Short mmCIF file of C-alpha atoms and ligand atoms in Angstrom, two decimals:
data_model
loop_
_atom_site.label_atom_id
_atom_site.label_comp_id
_atom_site.label_asym_id
_atom_site.label_seq_id
_atom_site.Cartn_x
_atom_site.Cartn_y
_atom_site.Cartn_z
CA MET A 287 27.85 -12.41 -33.97
CA THR A 288 31.31 -11.97 -35.41
CA SER A 289 34.19 -13.71 -33.74
CA ALA A 290 35.66 -10.35 -32.80
CA GLN A 291 32.49 -9.53 -30.84
CA ALA A 292 32.59 -12.92 -29.18
CA GLU A 293 36.10 -12.23 -28.02
CA VAL A 294 35.10 -8.91 -26.51
CA LYS A 295 32.20 -10.55 -24.67
CA ALA A 296 34.19 -13.43 -23.21
CA ARG A 297 35.42 -12.76 -19.71
CA PRO A 298 39.16 -12.65 -19.38
CA LYS A 299 40.21 -16.05 -18.16
CA ARG A 300 41.86 -16.07 -14.82
CA GLU A 301 43.45 -18.97 -13.08
CA ALA A 302 41.48 -19.91 -9.97
CA SER A 303 43.76 -19.52 -7.02
CA ARG A 304 43.35 -21.44 -3.82
CA HIS A 305 44.10 -19.94 -0.48
CA VAL A 306 44.48 -21.48 2.90
CA VAL A 307 42.58 -19.02 5.06
CA ALA A 308 42.02 -20.60 8.45
CA ARG A 309 42.37 -23.67 10.60
CA VAL A 310 38.92 -25.22 10.95
CA ASP A 311 38.98 -24.93 14.73
CA GLU A 312 39.32 -21.16 14.47
CA ILE A 313 35.63 -20.72 13.62
CA ALA A 314 33.18 -22.19 16.09
CA GLU A 315 29.76 -23.28 14.93
CA GLY A 316 27.50 -20.26 14.34
CA LYS A 317 30.49 -17.92 14.32
CA SER A 318 32.42 -16.21 11.57
CA LYS A 319 35.89 -15.04 10.71
CA LEU A 320 37.00 -12.21 8.53
CA VAL A 321 39.85 -13.03 6.17
CA ASN A 322 41.71 -11.05 3.59
CA VAL A 323 42.51 -12.68 0.32
CA GLU A 324 44.23 -10.75 -2.43
CA GLY A 325 42.88 -7.55 -0.98
CA ARG A 326 39.32 -8.81 -0.65
CA ALA A 327 37.59 -8.90 2.70
CA ILE A 328 35.74 -12.20 2.96
CA ALA A 329 33.54 -13.41 5.80
CA ILE A 330 33.61 -17.13 6.46
CA PHE A 331 30.80 -18.65 8.52
CA ASN A 332 30.58 -22.02 10.21
CA VAL A 333 27.06 -23.25 9.57
CA LYS A 334 26.63 -26.47 11.50
CA GLY A 335 30.07 -27.66 10.49
CA GLU A 336 29.79 -26.42 6.94
CA TYR A 337 31.87 -23.43 5.92
CA LEU A 338 30.24 -20.73 3.78
CA ALA A 339 32.01 -17.62 2.56
CA ILE A 340 30.68 -14.32 1.23
CA ALA A 341 32.14 -10.91 0.55
CA ASN A 342 32.24 -9.07 3.84
CA ARG A 343 31.03 -5.66 2.68
CA CYS A 344 27.27 -5.10 2.82
CA PRO A 345 26.16 -3.66 -0.51
CA HIS A 346 23.82 -1.28 1.28
CA GLU A 347 26.17 1.00 3.16
CA GLY A 348 29.19 -1.12 3.73
CA ALA A 349 28.83 -2.71 7.16
CA ASP A 350 30.92 -5.77 7.99
CA LEU A 351 28.69 -8.76 7.37
CA CYS A 352 31.05 -10.90 9.47
CA ARG A 353 29.68 -8.99 12.46
CA GLY A 354 26.06 -9.71 11.66
CA SER A 355 23.89 -12.23 13.46
CA VAL A 356 23.53 -15.63 11.92
CA VAL A 357 19.83 -16.27 11.65
CA PRO A 358 17.20 -18.63 10.29
CA LEU A 359 14.93 -17.84 7.39
CA ILE A 360 11.68 -16.40 8.72
CA GLU A 361 8.61 -16.79 6.52
CA SER A 362 4.84 -16.60 6.78
CA ASP A 363 1.81 -17.04 4.56
CA THR A 364 -0.71 -16.00 7.19
CA PRO A 365 -0.46 -12.98 9.46
CA GLY A 366 0.62 -14.12 12.91
CA VAL A 367 1.71 -17.60 11.80
CA VAL A 368 5.44 -17.77 11.30
CA ARG A 369 7.76 -20.59 10.25
CA LEU A 370 11.50 -20.84 10.64
CA SER A 371 13.78 -22.89 8.46
CA ARG A 372 17.38 -23.02 7.26
CA HIS A 373 18.72 -22.26 10.73
CA GLY A 374 21.95 -20.35 10.64
CA GLU A 375 22.06 -20.10 6.86
CA LEU A 376 21.44 -16.36 6.66
CA VAL A 377 23.33 -13.43 8.05
CA ARG A 378 21.57 -10.25 9.11
CA CYS A 379 23.58 -7.13 8.50
CA PRO A 380 24.48 -5.46 11.80
CA TRP A 381 23.56 -1.98 10.59
CA HIS A 382 20.10 -2.06 9.01
CA GLY A 383 19.15 -5.70 9.17
CA TRP A 384 19.14 -6.75 5.54
CA GLU A 385 19.41 -10.52 5.31
CA PHE A 386 21.82 -12.37 3.04
CA ASP A 387 21.75 -16.01 2.10
CA LEU A 388 25.12 -17.44 3.07
CA ARG A 389 24.87 -20.07 0.36
CA THR A 390 24.36 -17.70 -2.55
CA GLY A 391 25.21 -14.24 -1.27
CA LYS A 392 21.81 -13.03 -2.44
CA SER A 393 19.84 -10.69 -0.25
CA TRP A 394 16.47 -12.04 0.81
CA CYS A 395 14.53 -8.91 -0.14
CA ASP A 396 16.08 -8.14 -3.51
CA PRO A 397 17.95 -11.26 -4.61
CA SER A 398 18.55 -10.29 -8.21
CA ARG A 399 19.97 -6.85 -7.63
CA THR A 400 21.29 -6.76 -4.09
CA ARG A 401 23.82 -9.50 -3.50
CA VAL A 402 27.35 -10.16 -2.38
CA LYS A 403 29.78 -12.51 -3.99
CA SER A 404 29.93 -15.97 -2.50
CA TYR A 405 33.02 -18.14 -2.49
CA ASP A 406 33.77 -21.81 -2.38
CA VAL A 407 35.40 -23.07 0.76
CA LYS A 408 36.71 -26.58 1.22
CA VAL A 409 38.09 -28.36 4.21
CA GLU A 410 41.44 -29.98 3.47
CA ARG A 411 43.81 -32.01 5.58
CA GLY A 412 47.18 -30.48 6.19
CA ALA A 413 48.81 -33.55 4.71
CA ALA A 414 47.15 -32.84 1.37
CA LEU A 415 48.03 -29.19 1.50
CA VAL A 416 51.76 -29.47 1.83
CA GLU A 417 51.85 -30.69 -1.74
CA GLY A 418 50.36 -27.42 -3.10
CA PRO A 419 49.59 -25.52 -5.24
CA TYR A 420 48.02 -23.44 -2.49
CA GLN A 421 48.83 -19.99 -1.35
CA THR A 422 49.29 -19.31 2.27
CA GLU A 423 51.19 -16.60 3.95
CA VAL A 424 49.85 -16.95 7.40
CA TYR A 425 49.90 -20.59 8.25
CA LYS A 426 52.50 -23.07 8.99
CA ILE A 427 50.67 -26.10 7.71
CA SER A 428 50.69 -28.96 10.09
CA VAL A 429 49.94 -32.33 8.51
CA GLU A 430 47.62 -33.34 11.34
CA ASP A 431 45.28 -30.35 11.23
CA GLU A 432 42.40 -29.45 8.94
CA TYR A 433 42.28 -26.18 7.07
CA LEU A 434 39.81 -24.07 5.18
CA VAL A 435 40.77 -23.52 1.59
CA LEU A 436 39.03 -20.74 -0.28
CA GLU A 437 38.90 -20.59 -4.04
CA LEU A 438 39.14 -17.18 -5.61
CA MET B 9 -15.78 22.81 -24.81
CA ALA B 10 -13.97 20.41 -22.52
CA LYS B 11 -10.23 19.91 -22.91
CA PHE B 12 -10.57 16.18 -22.43
CA ASP B 13 -12.90 13.71 -24.01
CA THR B 14 -14.51 12.01 -21.06
CA THR B 15 -17.12 10.20 -23.11
CA GLY B 16 -17.78 6.83 -21.52
CA ALA B 17 -15.59 7.58 -18.53
CA ILE B 18 -16.33 6.39 -15.02
CA ASP B 19 -16.19 8.99 -12.28
CA CYS B 20 -14.94 7.48 -9.02
CA ASP B 21 -15.75 10.30 -6.65
CA VAL B 22 -19.02 12.16 -6.83
CA HIS B 23 -20.68 13.60 -3.76
CA PRO B 24 -24.37 13.88 -3.25
CA PRO B 25 -25.25 16.31 -0.48
CA SER B 26 -25.00 14.35 2.71
CA PRO B 27 -28.50 13.45 3.87
CA ARG B 28 -30.06 15.28 6.78
CA ARG B 29 -32.54 13.97 9.28
CA ALA B 30 -35.52 14.71 7.10
CA ASP B 31 -33.95 12.72 4.29
CA LEU B 32 -33.22 9.72 6.46
CA LEU B 33 -36.44 9.53 8.52
CA PRO B 34 -38.29 7.37 5.96
CA TYR B 35 -35.52 4.78 6.24
CA LEU B 36 -35.28 4.64 10.03
CA ASP B 37 -37.45 2.43 12.22
CA ASP B 38 -39.63 3.93 14.92
CA TYR B 39 -37.04 3.68 17.63
CA TRP B 40 -34.37 5.47 15.64
CA LYS B 41 -36.89 8.04 14.42
CA GLU B 42 -37.53 8.76 18.07
CA ILE B 43 -33.84 8.98 18.92
CA VAL B 44 -32.77 11.20 16.04
CA THR B 45 -35.67 13.51 16.82
CA THR B 46 -35.22 13.67 20.59
CA ARG B 47 -31.47 13.93 20.37
CA GLU B 48 -31.53 16.43 17.54
CA VAL B 49 -29.45 14.31 15.22
CA ASP B 50 -29.85 16.28 12.02
CA VAL B 51 -26.86 17.66 10.16
CA LEU B 52 -24.56 14.69 9.82
CA GLU B 53 -21.65 16.67 8.60
CA MET B 54 -18.04 15.90 9.35
CA ASN B 55 -15.90 18.57 10.94
CA SER B 56 -13.24 17.59 8.47
CA PHE B 57 -15.65 17.84 5.59
CA PRO B 58 -18.03 20.74 6.11
CA GLU B 59 -20.22 20.89 3.05
CA ARG B 60 -21.68 24.31 3.49
CA THR B 61 -18.45 26.22 3.52
CA LEU B 62 -16.32 27.45 0.71
CA PRO B 63 -14.15 26.43 -1.02
CA TYR B 64 -15.77 23.04 -1.17
CA MET B 65 -18.87 23.85 -3.17
CA ARG B 66 -18.49 25.29 -6.61
CA PRO B 67 -20.80 28.32 -6.70
CA ASP B 68 -22.19 27.67 -10.16
CA TRP B 69 -23.12 24.16 -9.01
CA LYS B 70 -25.18 25.25 -6.00
CA VAL B 71 -28.48 23.42 -5.95
CA ASN B 72 -30.50 26.11 -4.17
CA GLY B 73 -33.48 24.04 -3.23
CA GLY B 74 -33.73 22.16 -6.51
CA ASP B 75 -33.26 18.44 -6.99
CA PRO B 76 -29.58 17.63 -6.35
CA LEU B 77 -29.73 14.68 -8.73
CA GLU B 78 -31.02 16.86 -11.55
CA ALA B 79 -28.23 19.30 -10.80
CA MET B 80 -25.69 16.49 -10.91
CA GLN B 81 -27.05 15.31 -14.23
CA LYS B 82 -26.97 18.77 -15.69
CA ASN B 83 -23.59 19.80 -14.28
CA LEU B 84 -21.66 16.59 -14.51
CA LEU B 85 -23.11 13.38 -15.88
CA ASP B 86 -24.55 14.79 -19.11
CA PRO B 87 -21.92 17.32 -20.18
CA LEU B 88 -19.00 14.99 -19.43
CA LYS B 89 -20.91 12.12 -21.10
CA LEU B 90 -20.03 9.83 -18.22
CA ASP B 91 -20.89 6.19 -18.41
CA LEU B 92 -20.94 5.66 -14.66
CA ALA B 93 -20.33 7.65 -11.48
CA ILE B 94 -19.67 6.40 -7.97
CA LEU B 95 -21.43 8.29 -5.18
CA ASN B 96 -19.50 8.81 -1.97
CA VAL B 97 -21.34 10.05 1.08
CA VAL B 98 -18.79 11.24 3.58
CA SER B 99 -20.98 11.78 6.58
CA GLY B 100 -21.16 11.90 10.32
CA ALA B 101 -22.08 8.23 10.16
CA HIS B 102 -18.32 7.66 10.10
CA ALA B 103 -17.88 9.55 13.34
CA LEU B 104 -20.82 8.74 15.62
CA PHE B 105 -19.79 7.16 18.88
CA ASP B 106 -22.97 5.18 19.50
CA PRO B 107 -22.32 1.85 17.77
CA TYR B 108 -26.04 1.20 17.23
CA LEU B 109 -26.95 4.68 16.06
CA SER B 110 -24.06 4.61 13.61
CA ALA B 111 -25.32 1.29 12.26
CA ALA B 112 -28.84 2.71 11.90
CA ILE B 113 -27.58 5.83 10.12
CA CYS B 114 -25.39 3.78 7.77
CA ARG B 115 -28.36 1.56 6.89
CA ALA B 116 -30.66 4.50 6.37
CA THR B 117 -28.09 6.33 4.27
CA ASN B 118 -27.59 3.30 2.05
CA ASP B 119 -31.35 2.92 1.59
CA TRP B 120 -31.65 6.62 0.83
CA LEU B 121 -28.88 6.25 -1.77
CA ILE B 122 -30.75 3.39 -3.42
CA ASP B 123 -34.09 5.15 -3.37
CA LYS B 124 -33.20 8.73 -4.16
CA TRP B 125 -30.16 8.23 -6.37
CA LEU B 126 -29.36 4.76 -7.71
CA ASN B 127 -32.95 3.99 -8.66
CA ARG B 128 -33.34 7.29 -10.46
CA ASP B 129 -30.33 7.26 -12.77
CA SER B 130 -28.87 4.05 -14.15
CA ARG B 131 -25.45 5.67 -14.46
CA LEU B 132 -25.03 5.85 -10.71
CA ARG B 133 -23.10 3.50 -8.47
CA ALA B 134 -22.29 4.00 -4.80
CA SER B 135 -20.01 3.32 -1.88
CA MET B 136 -21.75 1.52 0.94
CA LEU B 137 -21.54 3.08 4.37
CA VAL B 138 -20.76 0.54 7.07
CA PRO B 139 -20.18 1.28 10.75
CA PHE B 140 -16.54 0.54 11.52
CA GLN B 141 -17.54 1.38 15.12
CA ASN B 142 -19.62 -1.80 15.16
CA VAL B 143 -17.90 -4.53 13.20
CA GLU B 144 -20.71 -7.07 13.50
CA ALA B 145 -23.26 -4.59 12.22
CA ALA B 146 -20.91 -3.61 9.40
CA VAL B 147 -20.73 -7.22 8.26
CA GLU B 148 -24.52 -7.50 8.49
CA GLU B 149 -24.92 -4.41 6.37
CA ILE B 150 -22.57 -5.78 3.72
CA GLU B 151 -24.54 -9.02 3.65
CA ARG B 152 -27.86 -7.18 3.51
CA LEU B 153 -26.86 -5.20 0.42
CA ALA B 154 -24.39 -7.56 -1.23
CA ASP B 155 -26.81 -8.53 -3.98
CA ASP B 156 -27.17 -4.94 -5.09
CA LYS B 157 -24.23 -4.74 -7.47
CA ARG B 158 -24.56 -0.98 -7.67
CA PHE B 159 -22.60 -0.79 -4.42
CA VAL B 160 -19.03 -1.25 -5.54
CA GLN B 161 -17.07 -0.61 -2.35
CA ILE B 162 -17.36 0.14 1.33
CA LEU B 163 -16.24 3.53 2.55
CA THR B 164 -14.05 4.70 5.39
CA LEU B 165 -11.74 7.61 6.17
CA SER B 166 -8.07 8.47 5.97
CA ALA B 167 -7.98 9.12 9.73
CA THR B 168 -9.91 6.69 11.88
CA GLU B 169 -10.19 5.44 15.43
CA LEU B 170 -7.59 2.74 14.85
CA PRO B 171 -5.28 2.04 11.94
CA LEU B 172 -7.37 0.26 9.32
CA GLY B 173 -5.18 -2.85 9.21
CA ARG B 174 -6.10 -3.92 12.74
CA ARG B 175 -7.53 -7.39 13.10
CA ILE B 176 -10.65 -6.05 14.72
CA TYR B 177 -11.75 -4.90 11.24
CA TRP B 178 -10.95 -8.12 9.44
CA PRO B 179 -14.49 -9.50 9.47
CA ILE B 180 -15.47 -6.40 7.48
CA TYR B 181 -12.74 -7.07 4.95
CA GLU B 182 -13.62 -10.72 4.77
CA ALA B 183 -17.23 -9.91 3.92
CA ALA B 184 -16.16 -7.20 1.48
CA GLU B 185 -13.72 -9.45 -0.33
CA LYS B 186 -16.26 -12.26 -0.49
CA HIS B 187 -18.59 -9.98 -2.43
CA GLY B 188 -15.98 -8.21 -4.55
CA LEU B 189 -16.41 -4.92 -2.71
CA GLN B 190 -13.31 -2.78 -2.47
CA LEU B 191 -12.22 -0.57 0.41
CA GLY B 192 -12.69 3.11 -0.38
CA ILE B 193 -10.67 5.39 1.88
CA HIS B 194 -11.84 8.96 1.58
CA ALA B 195 -9.96 11.97 2.89
CA GLY B 196 -11.44 12.80 6.26
CA SER B 197 -11.03 12.34 9.98
CA ASN B 198 -13.50 11.37 12.64
CA TYR B 199 -11.17 13.10 15.11
CA ARG B 200 -10.87 10.18 17.44
CA ASN B 201 -7.21 11.09 17.32
CA ALA B 202 -5.42 14.32 16.68
CA PRO B 203 -5.15 14.77 12.94
CA SER B 204 -1.39 15.10 12.92
CA HIS B 205 1.32 13.03 14.54
CA SER B 206 2.18 16.08 16.62
CA GLY B 207 -1.31 16.81 17.83
CA PHE B 208 -3.88 19.37 16.73
CA HIS B 209 -2.82 22.06 14.32
CA SER B 210 -4.18 25.55 13.89
CA PHE B 211 -5.10 25.99 10.24
CA LEU B 212 -7.02 24.40 7.42
CA ILE B 213 -4.00 24.06 5.17
CA GLU B 214 -2.34 21.95 7.84
CA ASP B 215 -5.37 19.74 8.02
CA HIS B 216 -5.22 19.15 4.29
CA LEU B 217 -1.58 18.16 4.55
CA ALA B 218 -2.17 15.87 7.49
CA HIS B 219 -4.40 13.68 5.35
CA THR B 220 -1.37 12.71 3.32
CA GLN B 221 0.11 11.17 6.43
CA GLY B 222 -3.30 9.75 7.24
CA PHE B 223 -3.47 7.90 3.94
CA ALA B 224 0.12 6.73 4.24
CA THR B 225 -0.56 5.46 7.75
CA GLN B 226 -3.64 3.54 6.60
CA ILE B 227 -1.85 1.96 3.66
CA ALA B 228 1.18 1.06 5.79
CA SER B 229 -1.17 -0.48 8.34
CA LEU B 230 -3.12 -2.52 5.78
CA ILE B 231 0.15 -3.87 4.39
CA SER B 232 1.94 -4.47 7.70
CA GLU B 233 -0.96 -6.14 9.45
CA GLY B 234 -1.25 -8.47 6.49
CA VAL B 235 -4.71 -7.47 5.24
CA PHE B 236 -3.67 -7.87 1.62
CA THR B 237 -1.99 -11.19 2.42
CA LYS B 238 -5.14 -12.46 4.06
CA TYR B 239 -7.57 -10.89 1.56
CA PRO B 240 -5.67 -10.89 -1.71
CA GLN B 241 -8.60 -9.68 -3.82
CA LEU B 242 -9.09 -6.57 -1.73
CA LYS B 243 -8.00 -3.22 -3.10
CA ALA B 244 -7.81 0.06 -1.21
CA VAL B 245 -8.87 3.08 -3.21
CA ALA B 246 -7.55 6.35 -1.81
CA ILE B 247 -10.13 8.98 -2.68
CA GLU B 248 -9.36 12.69 -2.71
CA SER B 249 -5.92 11.71 -1.58
CA GLY B 250 -3.73 13.38 -4.14
CA VAL B 251 -1.17 11.28 -5.90
CA THR B 252 2.40 12.50 -5.70
CA TRP B 253 2.96 11.39 -2.11
CA VAL B 254 2.61 7.77 -3.14
CA PRO B 255 6.02 7.12 -4.77
CA PRO B 256 7.95 8.37 -1.72
CA LEU B 257 5.82 6.11 0.46
CA MET B 258 6.69 3.19 -1.82
CA TRP B 259 10.39 3.98 -1.71
CA ARG B 260 10.51 4.52 1.99
CA MET B 261 8.46 1.54 3.01
CA SER B 262 10.23 -0.83 0.65
CA LYS B 263 13.55 0.28 2.02
CA ASP B 264 12.54 -0.08 5.64
CA TRP B 265 10.92 -3.43 4.90
CA ARG B 266 14.29 -4.93 4.04
CA GLY B 267 15.53 -4.53 7.57
CA ALA B 268 12.25 -4.78 9.46
CA ARG B 269 10.45 -7.49 7.55
CA ILE B 270 11.18 -10.27 10.04
CA GLU B 271 8.55 -8.77 12.32
CA VAL B 272 5.97 -8.96 9.53
CA PRO B 273 7.13 -11.90 7.41
CA TRP B 274 3.65 -12.17 5.89
CA VAL B 275 4.63 -9.05 3.96
CA LYS B 276 6.29 -11.22 1.37
CA ASP B 277 6.90 -8.70 -1.36
CA ALA B 278 8.38 -5.25 -1.32
CA PRO B 279 5.66 -2.85 -0.13
CA ALA B 280 6.04 -0.88 -3.37
CA ASP B 281 4.91 -3.96 -5.29
CA ILE B 282 2.03 -4.53 -2.89
CA ILE B 283 0.98 -0.90 -3.27
CA ARG B 284 1.05 -1.23 -7.05
CA ARG B 285 -1.17 -4.29 -6.84
CA HIS B 286 -3.56 -3.19 -4.13
CA VAL B 287 -3.74 0.58 -3.91
CA ARG B 288 -5.47 2.98 -6.29
CA MET B 289 -5.83 6.77 -6.19
CA THR B 290 -8.50 9.00 -7.64
CA THR B 291 -7.39 11.88 -9.81
CA GLN B 292 -9.10 14.90 -8.28
CA PRO B 293 -7.73 16.92 -6.60
CA PHE B 294 -4.36 16.41 -8.17
CA ASP B 295 -1.16 17.57 -6.47
CA LEU B 296 1.10 17.83 -9.45
CA PRO B 297 4.03 20.04 -10.46
CA ASP B 298 3.16 23.51 -11.75
CA ASP B 299 4.72 22.85 -15.12
CA PRO B 300 2.58 20.37 -17.10
CA ALA B 301 5.77 19.16 -18.77
CA GLU B 302 6.86 17.79 -15.39
CA VAL B 303 3.68 15.81 -14.86
CA PRO B 304 4.74 12.66 -16.74
CA LYS B 305 7.94 12.55 -14.69
CA ALA B 306 5.99 12.73 -11.46
CA LEU B 307 3.68 9.94 -12.58
CA ASP B 308 6.52 7.78 -13.90
CA HIS B 309 7.69 7.24 -10.35
CA LEU B 310 4.64 5.08 -9.72
CA LEU B 311 6.06 2.54 -12.21
CA SER B 312 2.49 1.60 -13.03
CA ASP B 313 -0.17 3.04 -15.26
CA GLU B 314 -2.92 1.12 -13.51
CA MET B 315 -3.15 3.02 -10.26
CA LEU B 316 -4.96 6.20 -11.24
CA LEU B 317 -8.73 6.27 -11.35
CA PHE B 318 -10.60 9.18 -12.87
CA SER B 319 -12.66 11.34 -10.53
CA SER B 320 -14.23 14.78 -10.64
CA ASP B 321 -14.79 15.15 -6.90
CA TYR B 322 -18.08 16.84 -7.85
CA PRO B 323 -19.29 19.30 -6.59
CA HIS B 324 -16.07 20.44 -4.97
CA TRP B 325 -14.38 23.39 -6.43
CA ASN B 326 -11.23 21.94 -7.91
CA PHE B 327 -11.58 23.20 -11.44
CA GLU B 328 -13.61 25.51 -13.64
CA GLY B 329 -15.87 24.62 -16.50
CA LEU B 330 -15.38 21.03 -17.53
CA ASP B 331 -11.60 20.93 -17.15
CA VAL B 332 -11.92 17.98 -14.91
CA LEU B 333 -8.35 16.76 -15.32
CA PRO B 334 -5.09 18.63 -14.97
CA GLU B 335 -2.93 19.25 -18.00
CA GLY B 336 0.13 17.20 -18.67
CA ILE B 337 -1.14 13.68 -18.10
CA PRO B 338 0.26 11.59 -20.97
CA ASP B 339 -2.35 10.32 -23.44
CA ALA B 340 -1.60 6.67 -22.76
CA THR B 341 -2.13 7.20 -19.03
CA LEU B 342 -5.27 9.14 -19.71
CA ALA B 343 -6.65 6.40 -21.90
CA LYS B 344 -6.38 3.94 -19.03
CA LEU B 345 -7.43 6.03 -16.08
CA LEU B 346 -10.75 7.16 -17.52
CA ARG B 347 -12.23 3.70 -17.62
CA ASP B 348 -10.05 0.57 -17.94
CA ASN B 349 -8.25 1.02 -14.64
CA ILE B 350 -11.57 1.53 -12.93
CA LEU B 351 -13.18 -1.57 -14.37
CA ALA B 352 -10.09 -3.52 -13.32
CA ALA B 353 -10.20 -2.09 -9.80
CA TYR B 354 -13.91 -2.66 -9.17
CA PRO B 355 -15.04 -6.16 -10.13
CA ARG B 356 -18.64 -5.26 -9.39
CA LEU B 357 -18.71 -2.66 -12.14
CA GLY B 358 -18.22 -5.39 -14.69
CA GLY B 359 -21.43 -7.29 -14.17
S1 FES C 746 24.78 -1.51 5.72
FE1 FES C 746 24.01 -3.49 5.65
S2 FES C 746 21.89 -3.19 5.76
FE2 FES C 746 22.64 -1.18 5.74
#
């Protein structure tokens, strides 16, 4: 491969930007919140105190995944015998029921081709945030509170 | 001169005339002899499969009192240079209500097949008739004949009393899988239910179309109930089913599975994949586009060259002369469907 080709193939580098998107107490366990970051609709879910974020738009026909039910993984090797695991780690699209893994954004039925982007979310103390470099338009950061910071 | 070289091919759908009372009497015990005589059980012909009416029988293949096996040899096995041919008796045995009579007729028919057909031409193989009306007896019949490798599958219909996936039938599938017998599903209805999803129709052409839904219903049932999950070696061979309805079934069911799979989580793969692994179709009659140039496109949608199994549907009038296959099938597909696909589908043909 020539170096010119390598340059074409390399993705354009983009600085990761970090966005304060919610106060942690805004999303109760098992619930979700829709946020808008740089024009992208992102659904953030509270999974047993862990915050997982995926693109909000279902790749099937565009339903809001933030409005889907948060569900366990349902599996079976034998007809009639079912096992549940990973409680709350999947979201079921409200329109036609496709399931998406909140950790990866992959759909359960067609993981390689049907998927949504997933994003990193961290919990940060307000005290750490006031020092930046974070972007926030919505929040007045209070040093005592905890916030969700999404990396784009 | 035939358009296709069928030398060494295996024909997956050949019909002997369905046996009448006189044929079966030697294979019935005294009690059943008495019953079939007193009750006038004679012509065991399906309403959905009347043998004596056109257009089913090709006129130049009429037996007219001669030996039907000799006719089959002369009309089909010899000129097409077939290696093997699988006999399918679609008979009233599939439709009888009496669970014991149906078992007796299935047994007698199988013994008649052995005696009058399989033992007289080493090229012949057969589908075993088992009474789905009497699951225990069906299992017994499979066990009774399992050692005779010339039976390569059990036979049922595209429209039955209950969807074929139902658990009530599982002992039959368990016995079949244990012995490497596949599940042949032949076009036909025992009219336990109306043939269409909107009731009874008026005309023959509608009946033919309804079997497409019948086959789709059976395949959807086998998948959804988990038969292929439970019996992974089992294959369902759709016989006289046509072919081009299969890709839309794959597309539709795979799509609906994504949203509805939690109810049937044992359906672990997309139904299209399961269909490609477990379902086979025979090639005659063939419902293909008019223009032979379009045929490869239609077949491409299957995304598999392993699903088609050669059949003549002898002696039904689907073609003239020896043009047993439609034009337009790509050579590579043809090379597989005449023999390799069939050996892969039926383990008992191998040895
Ligand atoms: S829009 Fe999400 S499954 Fe159809």
